[in-house]
Coordinates of C-alpha atoms in Angstrom, one line a residue:
X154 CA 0.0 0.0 0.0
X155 CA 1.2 3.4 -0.5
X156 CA 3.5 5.3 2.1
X157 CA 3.9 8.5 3.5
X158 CA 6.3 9.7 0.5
X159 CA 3.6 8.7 -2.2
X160 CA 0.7 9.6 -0.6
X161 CA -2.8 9.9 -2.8
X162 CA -3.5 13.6 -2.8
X163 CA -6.9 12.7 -1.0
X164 CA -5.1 11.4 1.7
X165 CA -3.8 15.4 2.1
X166 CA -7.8 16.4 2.0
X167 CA -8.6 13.7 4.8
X168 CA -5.5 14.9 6.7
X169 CA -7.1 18.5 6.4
X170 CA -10.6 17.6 7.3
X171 CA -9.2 15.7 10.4
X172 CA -6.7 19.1 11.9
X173 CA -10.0 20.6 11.0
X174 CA -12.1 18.7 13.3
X175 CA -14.1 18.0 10.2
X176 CA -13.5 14.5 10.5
X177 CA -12.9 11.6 13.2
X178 CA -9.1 9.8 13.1
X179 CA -11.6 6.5 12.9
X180 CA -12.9 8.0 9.8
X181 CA -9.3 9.3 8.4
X182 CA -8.5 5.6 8.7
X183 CA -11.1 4.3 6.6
X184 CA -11.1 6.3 4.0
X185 CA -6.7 7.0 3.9
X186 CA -6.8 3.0 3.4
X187 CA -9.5 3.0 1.1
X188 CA -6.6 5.0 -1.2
X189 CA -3.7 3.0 -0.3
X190 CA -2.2 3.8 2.7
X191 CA -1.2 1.3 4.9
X192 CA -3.0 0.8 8.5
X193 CA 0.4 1.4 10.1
X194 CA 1.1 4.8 8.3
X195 CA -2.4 6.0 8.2
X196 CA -2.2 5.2 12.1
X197 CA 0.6 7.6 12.5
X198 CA -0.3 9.9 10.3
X199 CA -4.1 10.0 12.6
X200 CA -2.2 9.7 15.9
X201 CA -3.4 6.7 16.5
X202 CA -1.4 4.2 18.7
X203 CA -2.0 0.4 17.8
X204 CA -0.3 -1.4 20.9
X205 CA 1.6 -4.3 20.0
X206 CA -0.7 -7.7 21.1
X207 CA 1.2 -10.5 23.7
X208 CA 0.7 -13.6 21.7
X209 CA -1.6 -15.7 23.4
X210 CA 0.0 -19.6 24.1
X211 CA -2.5 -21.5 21.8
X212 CA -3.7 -25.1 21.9
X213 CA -3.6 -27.2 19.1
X214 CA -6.4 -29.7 17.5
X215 CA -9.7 -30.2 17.9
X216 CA -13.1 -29.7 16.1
X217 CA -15.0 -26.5 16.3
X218 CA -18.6 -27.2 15.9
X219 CA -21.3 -24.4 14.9
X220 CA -25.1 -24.4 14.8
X221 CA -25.8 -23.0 11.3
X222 CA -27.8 -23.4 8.3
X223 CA -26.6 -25.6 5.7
X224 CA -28.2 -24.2 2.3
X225 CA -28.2 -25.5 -0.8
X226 CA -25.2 -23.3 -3.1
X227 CA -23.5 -24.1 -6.4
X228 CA -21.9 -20.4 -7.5
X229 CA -20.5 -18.5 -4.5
X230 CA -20.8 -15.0 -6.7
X231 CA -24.5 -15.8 -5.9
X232 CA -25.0 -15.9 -2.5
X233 CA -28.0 -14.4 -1.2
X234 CA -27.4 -15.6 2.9
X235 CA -24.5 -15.4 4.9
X236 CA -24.7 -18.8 6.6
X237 CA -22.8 -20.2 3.2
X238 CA -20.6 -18.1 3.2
X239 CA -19.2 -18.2 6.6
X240 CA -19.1 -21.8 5.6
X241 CA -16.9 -21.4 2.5
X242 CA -15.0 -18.5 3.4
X243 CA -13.0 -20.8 5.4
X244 CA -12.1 -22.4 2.2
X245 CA -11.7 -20.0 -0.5
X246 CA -11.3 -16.2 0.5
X247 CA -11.5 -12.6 -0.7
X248 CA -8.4 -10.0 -2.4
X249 CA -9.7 -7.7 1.1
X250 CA -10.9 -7.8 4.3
X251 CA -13.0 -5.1 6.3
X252 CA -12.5 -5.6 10.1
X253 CA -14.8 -4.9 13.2
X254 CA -14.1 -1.5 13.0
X255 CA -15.1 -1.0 9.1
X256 CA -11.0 -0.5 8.5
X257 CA -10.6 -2.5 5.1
X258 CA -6.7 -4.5 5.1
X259 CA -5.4 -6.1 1.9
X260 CA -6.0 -10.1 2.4
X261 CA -5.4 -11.9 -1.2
X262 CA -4.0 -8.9 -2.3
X263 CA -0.8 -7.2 -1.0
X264 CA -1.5 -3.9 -1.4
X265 CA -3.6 -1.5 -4.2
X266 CA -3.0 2.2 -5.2
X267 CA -5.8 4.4 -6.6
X268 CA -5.1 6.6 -9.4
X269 CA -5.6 10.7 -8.5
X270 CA -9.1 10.3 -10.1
X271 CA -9.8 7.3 -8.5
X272 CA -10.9 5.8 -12.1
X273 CA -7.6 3.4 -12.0
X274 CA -6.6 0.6 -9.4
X275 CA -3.9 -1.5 -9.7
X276 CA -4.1 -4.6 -7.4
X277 CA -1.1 -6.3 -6.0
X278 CA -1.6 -9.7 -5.5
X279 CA 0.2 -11.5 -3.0
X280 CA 3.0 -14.5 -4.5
X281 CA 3.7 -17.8 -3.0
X282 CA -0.2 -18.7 -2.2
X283 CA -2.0 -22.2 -3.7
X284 CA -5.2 -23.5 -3.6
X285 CA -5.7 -26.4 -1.9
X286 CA -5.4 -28.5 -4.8
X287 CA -1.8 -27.6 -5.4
X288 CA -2.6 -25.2 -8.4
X289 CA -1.3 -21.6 -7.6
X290 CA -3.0 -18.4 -7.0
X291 CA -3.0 -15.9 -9.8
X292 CA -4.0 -13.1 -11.8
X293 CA -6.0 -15.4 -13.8
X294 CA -8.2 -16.5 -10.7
X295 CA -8.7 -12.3 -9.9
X296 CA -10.0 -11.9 -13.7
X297 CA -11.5 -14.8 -14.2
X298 CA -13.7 -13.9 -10.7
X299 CA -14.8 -10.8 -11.8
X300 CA -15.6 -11.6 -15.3
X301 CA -18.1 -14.4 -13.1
X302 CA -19.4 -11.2 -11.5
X303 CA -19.9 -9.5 -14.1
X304 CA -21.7 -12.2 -16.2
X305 CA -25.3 -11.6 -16.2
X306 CA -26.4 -15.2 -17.0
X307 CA -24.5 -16.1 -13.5
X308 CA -26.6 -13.0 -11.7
X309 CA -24.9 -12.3 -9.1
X310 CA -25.6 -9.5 -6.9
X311 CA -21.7 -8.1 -7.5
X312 CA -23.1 -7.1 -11.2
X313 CA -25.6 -4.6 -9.8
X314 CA -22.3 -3.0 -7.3
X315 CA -20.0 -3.2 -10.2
X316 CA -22.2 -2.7 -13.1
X317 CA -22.2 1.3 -12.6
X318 CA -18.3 1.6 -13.0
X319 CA -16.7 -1.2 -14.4
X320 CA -17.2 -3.9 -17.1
X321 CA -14.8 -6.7 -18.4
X322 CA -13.4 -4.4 -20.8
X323 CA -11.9 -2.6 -17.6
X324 CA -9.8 -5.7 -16.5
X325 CA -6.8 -5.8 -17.3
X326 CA -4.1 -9.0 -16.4
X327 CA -0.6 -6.9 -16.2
X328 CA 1.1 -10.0 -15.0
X329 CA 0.6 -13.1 -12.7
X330 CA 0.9 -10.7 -9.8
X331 CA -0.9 -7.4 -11.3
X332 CA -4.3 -6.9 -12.2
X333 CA -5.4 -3.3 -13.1
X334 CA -9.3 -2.1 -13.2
X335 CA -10.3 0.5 -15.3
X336 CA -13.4 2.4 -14.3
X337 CA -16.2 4.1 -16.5
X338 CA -16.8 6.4 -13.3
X339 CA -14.9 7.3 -10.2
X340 CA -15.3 5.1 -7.1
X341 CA -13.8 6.1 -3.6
X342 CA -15.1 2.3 -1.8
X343 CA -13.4 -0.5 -4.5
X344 CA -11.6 -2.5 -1.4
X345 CA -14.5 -3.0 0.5
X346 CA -17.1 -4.1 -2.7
X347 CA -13.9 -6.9 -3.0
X348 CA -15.2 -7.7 0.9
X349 CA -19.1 -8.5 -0.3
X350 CA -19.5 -11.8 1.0
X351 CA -20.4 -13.1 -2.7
X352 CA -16.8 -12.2 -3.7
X353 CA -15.0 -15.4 -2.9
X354 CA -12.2 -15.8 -5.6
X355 CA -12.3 -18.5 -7.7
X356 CA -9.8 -21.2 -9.1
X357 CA -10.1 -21.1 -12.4
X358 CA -8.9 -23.8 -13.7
X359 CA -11.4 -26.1 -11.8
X360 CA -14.4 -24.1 -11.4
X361 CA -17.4 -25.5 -13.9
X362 CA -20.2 -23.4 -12.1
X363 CA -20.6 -25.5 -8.7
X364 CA -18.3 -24.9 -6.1
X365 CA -19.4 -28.0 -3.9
X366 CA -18.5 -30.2 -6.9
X367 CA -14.7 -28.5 -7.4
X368 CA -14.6 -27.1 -3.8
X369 CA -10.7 -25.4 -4.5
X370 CA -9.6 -22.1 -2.5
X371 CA -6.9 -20.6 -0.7
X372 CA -8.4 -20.8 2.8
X373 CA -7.3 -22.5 5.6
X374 CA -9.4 -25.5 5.3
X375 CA -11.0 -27.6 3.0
X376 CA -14.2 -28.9 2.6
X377 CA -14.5 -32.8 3.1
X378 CA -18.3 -32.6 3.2
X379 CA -21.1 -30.9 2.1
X380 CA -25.0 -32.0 2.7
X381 CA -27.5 -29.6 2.4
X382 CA -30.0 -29.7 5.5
X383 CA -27.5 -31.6 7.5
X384 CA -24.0 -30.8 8.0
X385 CA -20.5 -29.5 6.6
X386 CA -17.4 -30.5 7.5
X387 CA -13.9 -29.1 6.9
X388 CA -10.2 -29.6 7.7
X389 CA -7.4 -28.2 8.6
X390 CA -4.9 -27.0 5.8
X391 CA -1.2 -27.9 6.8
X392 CA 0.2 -25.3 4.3
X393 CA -2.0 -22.5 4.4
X394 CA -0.5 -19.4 3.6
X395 CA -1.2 -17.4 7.0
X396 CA 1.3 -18.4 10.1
X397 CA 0.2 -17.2 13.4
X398 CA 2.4 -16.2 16.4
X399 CA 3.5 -19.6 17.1
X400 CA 3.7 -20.8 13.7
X401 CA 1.2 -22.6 11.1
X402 CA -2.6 -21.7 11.1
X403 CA -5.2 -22.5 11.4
X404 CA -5.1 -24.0 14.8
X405 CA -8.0 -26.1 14.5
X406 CA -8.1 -29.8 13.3
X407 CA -11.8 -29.0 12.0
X408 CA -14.4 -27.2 12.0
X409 CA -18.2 -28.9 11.7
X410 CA -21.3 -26.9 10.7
X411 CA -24.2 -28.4 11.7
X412 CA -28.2 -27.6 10.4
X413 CA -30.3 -27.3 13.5
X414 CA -33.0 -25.5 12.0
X415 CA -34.4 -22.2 13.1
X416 CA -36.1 -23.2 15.7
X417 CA -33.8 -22.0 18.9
X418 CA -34.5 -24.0 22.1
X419 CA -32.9 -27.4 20.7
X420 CA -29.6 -24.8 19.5
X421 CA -29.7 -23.0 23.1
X422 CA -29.3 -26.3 24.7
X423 CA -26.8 -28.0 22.6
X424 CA -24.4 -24.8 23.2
X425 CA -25.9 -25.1 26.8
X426 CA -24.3 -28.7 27.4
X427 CA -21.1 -28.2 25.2
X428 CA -22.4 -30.2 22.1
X429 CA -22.0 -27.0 19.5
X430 CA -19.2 -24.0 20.3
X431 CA -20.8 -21.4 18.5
X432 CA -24.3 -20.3 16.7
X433 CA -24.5 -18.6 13.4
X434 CA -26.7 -15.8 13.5
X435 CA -26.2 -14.8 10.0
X436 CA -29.5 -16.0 8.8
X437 CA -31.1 -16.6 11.5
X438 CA -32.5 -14.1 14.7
X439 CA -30.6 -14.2 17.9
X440 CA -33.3 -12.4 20.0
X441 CA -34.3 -15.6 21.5
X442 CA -30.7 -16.8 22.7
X443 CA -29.5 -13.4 23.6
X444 CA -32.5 -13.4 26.2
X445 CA -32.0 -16.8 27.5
X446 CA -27.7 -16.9 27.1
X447 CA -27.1 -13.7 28.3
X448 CA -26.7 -14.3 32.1
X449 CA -25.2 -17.7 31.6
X450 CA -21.9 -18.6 32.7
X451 CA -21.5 -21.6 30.4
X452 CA -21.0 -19.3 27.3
X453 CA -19.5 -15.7 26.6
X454 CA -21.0 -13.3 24.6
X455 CA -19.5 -10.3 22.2
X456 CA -21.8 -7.5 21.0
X457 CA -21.4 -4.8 17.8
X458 CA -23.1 -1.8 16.6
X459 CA -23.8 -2.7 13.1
X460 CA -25.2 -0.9 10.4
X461 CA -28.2 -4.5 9.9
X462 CA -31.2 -3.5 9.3
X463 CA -34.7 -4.9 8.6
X464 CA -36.5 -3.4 5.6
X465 CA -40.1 -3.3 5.1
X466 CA -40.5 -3.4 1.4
X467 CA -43.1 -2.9 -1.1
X468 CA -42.7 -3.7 -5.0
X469 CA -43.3 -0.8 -6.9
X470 CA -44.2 -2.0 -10.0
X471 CA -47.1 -4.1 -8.7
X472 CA -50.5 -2.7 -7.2
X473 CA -50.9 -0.8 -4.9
X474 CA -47.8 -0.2 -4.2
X475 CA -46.7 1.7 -7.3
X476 CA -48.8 4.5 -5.7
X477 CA -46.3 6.1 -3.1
X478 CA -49.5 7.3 -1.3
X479 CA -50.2 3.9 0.1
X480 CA -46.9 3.6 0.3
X481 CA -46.4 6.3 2.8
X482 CA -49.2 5.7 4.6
X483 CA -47.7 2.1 5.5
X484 CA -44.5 3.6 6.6
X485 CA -46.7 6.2 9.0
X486 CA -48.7 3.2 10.6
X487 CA -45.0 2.3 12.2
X488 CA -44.3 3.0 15.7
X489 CA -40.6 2.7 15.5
X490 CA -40.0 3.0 19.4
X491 CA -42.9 0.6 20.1
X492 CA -41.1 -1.6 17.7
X493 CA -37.8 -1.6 18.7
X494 CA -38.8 -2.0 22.7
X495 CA -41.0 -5.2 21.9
X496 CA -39.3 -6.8 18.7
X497 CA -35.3 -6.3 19.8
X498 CA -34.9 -5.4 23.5
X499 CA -34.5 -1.8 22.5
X500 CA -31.3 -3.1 20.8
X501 CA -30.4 -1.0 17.9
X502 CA -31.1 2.6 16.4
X503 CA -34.6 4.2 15.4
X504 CA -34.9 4.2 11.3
X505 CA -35.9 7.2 9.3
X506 CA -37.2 4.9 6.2
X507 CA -34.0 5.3 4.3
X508 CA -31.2 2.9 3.8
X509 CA -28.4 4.4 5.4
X510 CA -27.5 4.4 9.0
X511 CA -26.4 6.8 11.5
X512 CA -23.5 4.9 11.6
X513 CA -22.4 5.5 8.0
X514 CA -19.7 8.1 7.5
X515 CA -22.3 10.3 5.1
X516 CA -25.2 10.1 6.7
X517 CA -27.1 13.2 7.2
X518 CA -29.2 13.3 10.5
X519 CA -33.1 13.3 9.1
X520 CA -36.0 13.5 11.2
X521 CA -37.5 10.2 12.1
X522 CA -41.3 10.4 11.1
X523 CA -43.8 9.8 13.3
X524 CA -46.6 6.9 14.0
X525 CA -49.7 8.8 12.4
X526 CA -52.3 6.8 11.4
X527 CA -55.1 9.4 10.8
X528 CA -52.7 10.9 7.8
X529 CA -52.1 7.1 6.7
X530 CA -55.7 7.0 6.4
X531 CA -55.9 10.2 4.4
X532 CA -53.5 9.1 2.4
X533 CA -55.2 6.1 1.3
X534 CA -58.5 7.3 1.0
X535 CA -56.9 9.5 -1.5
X536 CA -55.4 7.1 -3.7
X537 CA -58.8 5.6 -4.0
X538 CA -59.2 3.4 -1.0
X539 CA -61.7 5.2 1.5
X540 CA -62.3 1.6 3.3
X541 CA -59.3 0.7 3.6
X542 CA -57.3 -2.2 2.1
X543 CA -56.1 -6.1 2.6
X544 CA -52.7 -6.8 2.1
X545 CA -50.2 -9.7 2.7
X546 CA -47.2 -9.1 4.5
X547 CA -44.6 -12.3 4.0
X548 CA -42.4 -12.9 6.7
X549 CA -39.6 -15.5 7.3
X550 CA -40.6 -17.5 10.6
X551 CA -36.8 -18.2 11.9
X552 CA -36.2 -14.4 12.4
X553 CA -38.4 -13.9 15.6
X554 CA -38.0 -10.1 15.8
X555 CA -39.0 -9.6 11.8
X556 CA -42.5 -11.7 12.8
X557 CA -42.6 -9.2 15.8
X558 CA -42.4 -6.3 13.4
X559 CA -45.3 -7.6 11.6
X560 CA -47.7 -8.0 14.3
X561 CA -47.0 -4.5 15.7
X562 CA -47.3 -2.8 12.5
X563 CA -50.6 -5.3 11.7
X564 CA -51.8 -3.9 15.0
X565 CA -50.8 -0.4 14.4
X566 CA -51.8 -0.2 11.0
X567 CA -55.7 -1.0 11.4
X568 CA -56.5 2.5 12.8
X569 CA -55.1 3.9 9.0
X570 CA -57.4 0.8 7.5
X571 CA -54.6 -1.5 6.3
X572 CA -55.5 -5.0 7.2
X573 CA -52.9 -7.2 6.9
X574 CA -52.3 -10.7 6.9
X575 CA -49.1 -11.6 8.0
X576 CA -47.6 -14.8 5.6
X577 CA -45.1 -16.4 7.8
X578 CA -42.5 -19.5 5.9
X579 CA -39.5 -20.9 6.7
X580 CA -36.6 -18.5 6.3
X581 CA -35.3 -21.0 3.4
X582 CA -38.8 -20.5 1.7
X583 CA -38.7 -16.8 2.0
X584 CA -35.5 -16.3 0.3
X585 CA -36.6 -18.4 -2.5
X586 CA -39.1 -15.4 -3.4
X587 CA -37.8 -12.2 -1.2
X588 CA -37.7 -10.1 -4.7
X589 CA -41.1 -11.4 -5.6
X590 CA -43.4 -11.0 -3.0
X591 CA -45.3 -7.6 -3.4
X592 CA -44.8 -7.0 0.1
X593 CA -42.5 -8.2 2.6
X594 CA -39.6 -7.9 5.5
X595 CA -36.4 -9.0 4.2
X596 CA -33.2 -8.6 6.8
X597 CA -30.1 -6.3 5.5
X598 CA -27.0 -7.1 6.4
X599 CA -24.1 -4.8 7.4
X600 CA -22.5 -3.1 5.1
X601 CA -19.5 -0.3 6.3
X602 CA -20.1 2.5 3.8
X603 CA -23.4 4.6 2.9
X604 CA -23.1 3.9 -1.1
X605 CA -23.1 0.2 -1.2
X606 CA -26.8 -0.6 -0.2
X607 CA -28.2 1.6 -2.3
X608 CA -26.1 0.1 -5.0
X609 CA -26.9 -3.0 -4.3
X610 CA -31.2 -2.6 -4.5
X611 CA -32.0 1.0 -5.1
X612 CA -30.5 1.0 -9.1
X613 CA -30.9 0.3 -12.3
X614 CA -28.5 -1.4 -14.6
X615 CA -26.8 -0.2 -17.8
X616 CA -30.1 -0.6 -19.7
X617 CA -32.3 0.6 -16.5
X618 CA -33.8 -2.7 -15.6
X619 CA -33.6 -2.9 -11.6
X620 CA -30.0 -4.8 -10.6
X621 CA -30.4 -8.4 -9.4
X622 CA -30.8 -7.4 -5.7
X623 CA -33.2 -4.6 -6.5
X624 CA -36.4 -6.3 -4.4
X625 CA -38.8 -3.3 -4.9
X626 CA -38.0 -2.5 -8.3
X627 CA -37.6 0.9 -7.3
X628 CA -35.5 2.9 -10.0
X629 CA -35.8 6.7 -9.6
X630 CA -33.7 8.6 -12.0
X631 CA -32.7 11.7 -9.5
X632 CA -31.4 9.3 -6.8
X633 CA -29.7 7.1 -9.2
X634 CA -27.5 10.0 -10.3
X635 CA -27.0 11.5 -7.5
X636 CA -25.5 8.2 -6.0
X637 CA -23.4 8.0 -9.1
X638 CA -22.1 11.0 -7.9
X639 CA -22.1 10.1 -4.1
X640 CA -19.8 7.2 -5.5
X641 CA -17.2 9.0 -7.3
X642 CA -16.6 12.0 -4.2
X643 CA -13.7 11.4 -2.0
X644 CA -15.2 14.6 0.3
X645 CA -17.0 13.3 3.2
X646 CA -18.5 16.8 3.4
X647 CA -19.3 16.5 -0.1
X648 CA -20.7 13.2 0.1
X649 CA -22.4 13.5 2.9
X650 CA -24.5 16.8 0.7
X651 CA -25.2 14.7 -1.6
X652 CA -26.7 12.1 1.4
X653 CA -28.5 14.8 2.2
X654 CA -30.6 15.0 -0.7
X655 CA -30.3 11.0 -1.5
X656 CA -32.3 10.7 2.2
X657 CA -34.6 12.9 1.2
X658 CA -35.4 11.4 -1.9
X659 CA -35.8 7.7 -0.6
X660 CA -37.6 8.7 2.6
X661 CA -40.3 11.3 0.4
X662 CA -40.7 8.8 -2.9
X663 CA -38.8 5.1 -1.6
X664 CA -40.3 2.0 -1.5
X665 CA -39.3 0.6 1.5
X666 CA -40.0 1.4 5.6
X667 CA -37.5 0.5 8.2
X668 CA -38.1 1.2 11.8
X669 CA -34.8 0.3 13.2
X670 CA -31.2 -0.4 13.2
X671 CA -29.6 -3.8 15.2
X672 CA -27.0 -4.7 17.4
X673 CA -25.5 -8.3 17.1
X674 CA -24.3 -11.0 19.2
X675 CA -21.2 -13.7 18.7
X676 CA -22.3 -16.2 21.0
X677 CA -19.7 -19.2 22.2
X678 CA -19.1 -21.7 24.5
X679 CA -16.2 -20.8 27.5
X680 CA -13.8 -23.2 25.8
X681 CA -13.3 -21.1 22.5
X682 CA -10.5 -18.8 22.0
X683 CA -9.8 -16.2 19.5
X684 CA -13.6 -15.5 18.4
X685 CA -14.6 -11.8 17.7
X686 CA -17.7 -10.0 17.3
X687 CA -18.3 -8.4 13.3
X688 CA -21.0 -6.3 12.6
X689 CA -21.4 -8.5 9.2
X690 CA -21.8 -11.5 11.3
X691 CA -18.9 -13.1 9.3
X692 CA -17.2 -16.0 11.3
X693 CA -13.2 -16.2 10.5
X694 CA -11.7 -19.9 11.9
X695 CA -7.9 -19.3 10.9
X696 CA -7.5 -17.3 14.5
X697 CA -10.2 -19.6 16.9
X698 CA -8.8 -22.4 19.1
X699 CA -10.1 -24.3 21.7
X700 CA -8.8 -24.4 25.2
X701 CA -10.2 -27.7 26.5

């Protein structure tokens, strides 16, 4: 990564907005190594002291054993759950990672420089790392990968995050250790779209379009076993590239993922008794184990602020809700406060109906609207339904506090004259239609920078169809290039002007409500080592090891 005597002229803007107050040393860090500069020198540069760690004496061997869902995958670059890809990030693994604190590091990669314009990266790759097969890691696997991403017959939800700025025409193989991206458009946040847990890099010599069949990555272990509905199984690498501080990683024999379903009691007693280490609450709620784990001994639990959310939302291009009269009236019948007490312990942040969080770096404080059911009921009386009107609301049954969100706003919503039926399904079924339904709650996960949601589901692609992820079909023309804008501006001031009216925009005209913001929990039993909360709920097994 660049250095103090090649710094990226931005990195002199950040400086000045940090002696200026304008900006946090957390947020001079984030964005100085989104252009290149190490943590180390970015650190210094900040002030910031990062105290060298004691190595901790490790234990050897052993199984780690999680509670999670085993879903059925083929192509990683489509993941729509985390659960598989905490599963298969321990096998194959991304060019970057973004830590706990949203700081993004080089991983596969050793280092990348932005060009002045931010319309050229170069990406270093690291030398001396093979797949577990024997065959080694290359420039070839980095443009093979994205040319996957960018195919729209694989649709993946990378092509509606790329789409806007890059296309295969833009990638270019310098040498086995150099691959260069050239962008149609600026963009400040390309290390941490290389962190979206569908970019897992590829081997492409062996990869026919199902990873479970050719299962060949970098990571620390590989995968012996894979049965959807049942288990996983994985084992320990002995040359994986990473060493820890007393030599080879990962320090696990194996780890074991196990499907136990959504339903929590039979999970909260198997971590009870020692039988599982860990649960994955990826895909699934933890409201129900945080109550009943919390004030036990037997386990240990690590929270984070994230930037998860859970979004009410309404496709646009189907009746009624392509009026955005009944649209707001369904986002008035909310009683955010109510909802955030009774569905998630008053565990998170009130949301303003937009998709960013007061968490993001741009984020422009908004007013959070208020429960009003008498203008709800305006409102739809004046798009034509003066008695009201029956909708169904789907809902996945294995996140508890999403069902809870429905039978508040249900209740809530009957003074406006919405009567809704609430459609719960498995949390499986509900992902096989969560951009189909006409009306529904689908869980966000964390993402660490304002731009990459909206991306992701509030676009259009190159010929304005909505991107792959884009559930409500929404595609307004003044937010779409303003964000293109938003994506290309290095100025958090800046940026966060431009958030300003993006808010606006999405909370006056959007198509989705969302009453809240979450914390998360990590949840293990006392004989595991080396876990750490992240606010994407991502699960790392190089580092863990078991101390009994």
């Amino acid at each position: 990564m660049r250095e103090k005597g090649n710094l990226h002229p931005g990195v002199e803007q950040l400086k000045e907005q940090l002696n200026k107050g304008k900006i946090s040393r957390r947020e001079f860090l984030r964005y100085a190594t989104l252009l290149g500069l190490s943590v180390t020198a970015a650190g210094q540069i900040a002030g910031l002291a990062f105290p060298r760690k004691a190595a901790a004496a490790v234990k050897r061997g052993g199984v780690f054993k999680v509670a999670a869902p085993v879903h059925k995958v083929t192509h990683p670059a489509q993941f729509s759950w985390i659960a598989p890809s905490n599963q298969l990030r321990q096998v194959a693994e991304y060019l970057t990672y973004t830590d706990a604190d949203n700081v993004t590091h080089p991983y596969l990669l050793e280092n990348w420089q932005a060009s002045d314009d931010l319309k050229t990266w170069t990406l270093n790759l690291r030398k001396g790392i093979k797949h577990n097969n024997g065959d080694e890691f290359n420039a070839d696997d980095v443009v093979f990968t994205m040319n996957q991403w960018l195919n729209k017959d694989v649709g993946s939800s990378m092509l509606g995050l790329l789409e806007a700025y890059l296309d295969a025409t833009g990638i270019e193989k310098v040498n086995d250790y150099q691959v260069t991206l050239h962008l149609k458009t600026p963009e400040i946040a390309i290390p941490e779209h290389l962190f979206h847990y569908p970019a897992l890099v590829l081997n492409h010599r062996t990869f026919e379009g199902d990873f479970i069949k050719a299962p060949h990555g970098t990571g620390p272990f590989t995968l012996e076993t894979y049965n959807e509905g049942e288990r996983a199984v994985l084992k320990a690498r002995n040359d994986y590239w990473k060493k820890g501080a007393d030599g080879q990683m990962p320090y696990l024999d194996g780890v074991e993922f196990i499907d136990m379903g959504t339903e929590m009691p039979p999970q909260i007693a198997a971590i009870q008794a020692g039988e599982i280490d860990l649960i994955d609450f990826g895909d699934i709620s933890a409201t129900e184990a945080f109550a009943a784990l919390k004030d036990d001994k037997r386990v240990n639990i690590y929270p984070a602020t994230t930037n998860q959310t859970r979004i009410l939302r309404m496709r646009v291009d189907m009746k009624p809700w392509s009026d955005n009269r009944v649209r707001t009236a369904l986002k008035l019948c909310q009683h955010r406060e109510k909802i955030l007490a009774l569905a998630y312990f008053g565990e998170g942040m009130l949301g303003q109906d937009v998709h960013v969080s007061p968490k993001h770096p741009e984020y422009c404080p908004i007013d959070t609207p208020k429960y009003d059911p008498e203008k709800a009921k305006e409102l739809l009386k004046a798009a034509g339904y003066p008695s009201g009107l029956d909708v169904n609301l789907a809902v996945g049954s294995g996140w508890k506090e999403i069902v809870r969100y429905a039978e508040i706003l249900k209740q809530d919503a009957a003074a406006a004259g919405f009567r809704i039926n609430i459609q719960t399904m498995p949390n499986s079924q509900y992902w096989e239609k969560w951009t189909e339904v006409d009306l529904g709650i689908t869980t966000w996960a964390h993402r660490p920078i304002g731009t990459m949601v909206p991306n992701l589901a509030y676009v259009g692609d190159a010929e304005g169809k909505p991107v792959a992820w884009n559930e409500t079909r929404w595609v307004d023309a003044e937010f779409s290039k303003l964000l293109k804008e938003a994506n290309g501006t290095l100025d958090i001031e800046k940026r966060r002007k431009i958030f300003c009216q993006l808010e606006k925009i999405q909370q006056e005209r959007g198509s989705i409500g969302n009453a809240f913001w979450i914390n998360v929990w990590t949840i293990a039993g006392k004989r595991v080592e080396g876990v750490a909360a992240h606010p994407s709920q991502y699960l790392s097994m190089d580092k863990i090891w078991l101390n009994a």
